[in-house]
XYZ file of C-alpha atoms in Angstrom:
229
model
C 2.744 -15.281 -18.997
C 4.612 -12.532 -17.197
C 3.011 -11.432 -13.977
C 2.115 -7.773 -13.596
C 1.104 -6.123 -10.343
C -1.241 -3.175 -10.773
C -1.985 -0.731 -7.984
C -5.736 -0.188 -8.007
C -7.430 3.006 -6.840
C -6.450 3.696 -3.265
C -8.971 3.250 -0.503
C -9.243 4.686 2.960
C -9.654 2.187 5.762
C -12.779 2.741 7.813
C -12.418 0.424 10.729
C -14.780 0.700 13.654
C -13.453 -1.558 16.341
C -14.674 -3.029 19.524
C -12.458 -5.489 21.303
C -9.155 -6.925 22.216
C -5.735 -6.435 20.743
C -3.726 -9.366 19.569
C -1.059 -10.844 21.746
C -0.886 -10.480 25.489
C 0.503 -7.045 26.111
C 1.429 -5.074 23.005
C -1.791 -3.070 22.972
C -2.346 -2.771 26.685
C 0.772 -1.034 27.881
C 1.982 0.679 24.751
C 4.973 -1.502 23.858
C 7.666 0.215 21.841
C 7.843 -0.191 18.097
C 11.243 -1.833 18.485
C 9.518 -4.849 20.047
C 7.269 -5.402 17.063
C 7.627 -8.979 15.759
C 9.623 -9.490 12.593
C 8.853 -13.194 12.181
C 5.564 -15.084 11.941
C 4.214 -18.537 12.701
C 4.077 -19.551 9.028
C 6.336 -18.949 6.047
C 5.623 -15.580 4.477
C 4.557 -14.993 0.878
C 5.314 -11.979 -1.286
C 3.344 -10.199 -3.993
C 5.516 -12.032 -6.507
C 3.972 -15.311 -5.332
C 0.549 -14.208 -6.601
C -0.535 -15.102 -10.152
C -3.345 -13.584 -12.253
C -6.782 -15.182 -12.209
C -8.114 -16.967 -15.286
C -8.779 -14.425 -18.030
C -6.699 -11.760 -16.295
C -3.231 -10.536 -17.175
C -2.331 -8.901 -13.875
C -2.595 -9.041 -10.150
C -4.381 -6.093 -8.517
C -3.209 -4.492 -5.290
C -5.152 -1.754 -3.504
C -3.403 0.418 -0.934
C -4.590 2.954 1.615
C -3.995 6.388 0.131
C -2.760 7.818 3.447
C -0.703 5.002 4.958
C 0.198 3.034 1.785
C -0.832 -0.145 3.603
C -2.033 -2.990 1.390
C -5.798 -3.405 1.808
C -6.876 -5.683 -1.049
C -5.034 -8.270 -3.126
C -6.795 -9.807 -6.126
C -5.212 -12.772 -7.889
C -4.529 -16.452 -7.231
C -2.951 -16.255 -3.776
C -1.730 -19.854 -3.540
C -1.546 -23.003 -5.645
C -3.171 -24.957 -2.808
C -6.966 -25.114 -2.478
C -8.677 -23.701 0.624
C -11.316 -26.105 1.947
C -12.134 -24.796 5.420
C -11.691 -21.903 7.824
C -8.439 -23.246 9.273
C -6.797 -23.388 5.858
C -8.195 -19.922 5.163
C -6.625 -18.541 8.347
C -3.290 -20.208 7.575
C -3.267 -18.562 4.149
C -4.117 -15.175 5.654
C -1.266 -15.669 8.125
C 1.150 -16.271 5.246
C 0.481 -12.700 4.048
C 1.036 -11.089 7.464
C 4.182 -9.242 6.472
C 2.589 -7.723 3.373
C -0.690 -6.829 5.100
C 0.841 -5.608 8.384
C -0.732 -8.287 10.605
C 0.893 -8.951 13.961
C -0.479 -12.349 15.026
C -3.636 -13.452 13.225
C -3.935 -16.575 15.381
C -4.548 -14.470 18.488
C -6.175 -11.456 16.810
C -8.663 -13.036 14.406
C -11.735 -15.126 15.223
C -13.713 -16.981 12.572
C -17.191 -15.481 12.258
C -18.647 -17.424 9.330
C -18.640 -18.059 5.601
C -20.914 -16.856 2.798
C -21.336 -18.795 -0.459
C -22.436 -17.183 -3.726
C -21.802 -17.535 -7.485
C -19.335 -20.438 -7.173
C -17.403 -18.539 -4.515
C -17.142 -18.551 -0.740
C -16.043 -15.723 1.556
C -14.411 -16.638 4.868
C -14.683 -13.826 7.394
C -12.523 -13.365 10.472
C -13.217 -10.595 12.991
C -10.290 -8.875 14.677
C -10.492 -8.505 18.453
C -8.525 -6.626 21.065
C -9.205 -7.184 24.763
C -12.758 -8.302 23.974
C -13.518 -5.458 21.577
C -13.923 -5.909 17.826
C -11.288 -3.951 16.002
C -11.849 -4.779 12.343
C -12.128 -7.799 10.080
C -10.461 -9.720 7.261
C -12.177 -11.608 4.428
C -10.710 -14.255 2.138
C -12.566 -15.129 -1.079
C -12.192 -18.634 -2.504
C -13.278 -19.277 -6.101
C -14.491 -22.801 -6.919
C -13.929 -22.089 -10.617
C -10.257 -21.488 -9.819
C -9.893 -24.922 -8.265
C -11.094 -23.762 -4.826
C -8.109 -21.464 -4.562
C -8.147 -18.107 -2.773
C -8.400 -15.161 -5.151
C -9.099 -12.075 -3.002
C -7.774 -10.981 0.389
C -9.796 -8.008 1.649
C -8.420 -6.444 4.819
C -10.153 -4.068 7.213
C -7.528 -4.831 9.832
C -6.359 -2.101 12.187
C -2.810 -2.033 13.470
C -3.053 -1.795 17.260
C 0.621 -2.176 18.073
C 1.312 0.088 21.039
C -2.401 0.867 21.464
C -3.511 1.072 25.098
C -6.915 -0.223 26.176
C -6.613 1.318 29.648
C -9.007 4.300 29.773
C -7.850 7.511 31.452
C -11.481 8.638 31.719
C -13.655 6.543 34.048
C -17.193 5.347 33.299
C -18.660 7.962 35.636
C -16.561 10.721 34.085
C -17.654 9.635 30.596
C -21.313 9.967 31.605
C -20.615 13.447 33.011
C -18.924 14.464 29.760
C -21.939 13.299 27.770
C -24.269 15.084 30.214
C -22.594 18.402 29.427
C -24.455 18.352 26.110
C -27.204 15.729 26.433
C -29.567 14.411 29.052
C -28.442 11.074 30.462
C -30.139 8.430 32.579
C -28.779 7.950 36.101
C -28.392 4.268 35.362
C -26.559 4.819 32.086
C -23.926 2.132 31.606
C -21.118 3.149 29.205
C -19.459 0.533 27.033
C -15.777 0.671 26.155
C -15.004 0.400 22.448
C -12.299 1.042 19.876
C -13.482 3.666 17.431
C -12.068 4.738 14.092
C -8.648 6.231 14.463
C -8.090 4.032 16.376
C -9.374 5.763 19.497
C -10.365 4.147 22.762
C -13.830 5.464 23.580
C -16.816 5.084 25.846
C -20.233 4.649 24.219
C -22.713 6.492 26.429
C -26.500 6.235 25.863
C -28.246 9.612 25.953
C -31.820 10.877 25.958
C -32.459 13.109 22.960
C -34.952 13.360 20.098
C -32.259 12.809 17.468
C -29.192 11.347 19.211
C -29.260 7.958 20.943
C -25.652 7.621 22.076
C -22.347 9.468 21.995
C -18.728 8.329 21.835
C -16.514 9.860 24.512
C -12.747 9.787 23.983
C -11.494 7.645 26.884
C -8.262 9.639 27.007
C -9.552 13.222 27.232
C -13.369 13.163 27.626
C -14.192 14.822 24.292
C -17.262 13.821 22.294
C -15.899 12.305 19.088
C -19.052 10.838 17.549
C -22.825 11.062 17.839
C -25.167 8.243 16.819
C -28.469 9.498 15.464
C -31.774 7.671 15.717
C -31.947 7.175 11.958
C -28.454 5.661 11.754
């Protein structure tokens, strides 16, 4: 049966991130794009290596409507079964070029597996300098011979992203205090917010708002967390 790759409805990545870029320095000091790796630790697969699932006639690929990055692949991703988290990570690594991953072995940490309806989802959280930056899930279908059938990526490309804040903790609290009441002992937490944007999370005292996100580069409030959120 001839393989057909269908582009599914585009999705917009919504990654809220918290810690640590992959590698040792690419996200900390803003390495140039020319230094981006072009080879990976394992042999790379292509979309042509994917075959349709049982009862299907095509492979489905979902891309981000703004960046055209591949976000979801649905089909039999490999002839080999996936029996544990290490094999799951190795398979994810083999799609690094397609998915835009830099180094999954340093970026992704196994966070658990969920079993349901003859399937199991392996989840790996993406970290950058101790902050969660996204996640990747690999679905394995027991009815397909324990082979992986869906790669769902909420990965954020942090190449060249700096985790060195230009705004200090104290300055972040002052920025939040321009609009909200803050406690003298307020302790901001550095995070990677959607964008990606390096930000300080500052707790505030307000009837409706519990904390605000302060852009760590310019001091602007970029997000407000409400009590009902």
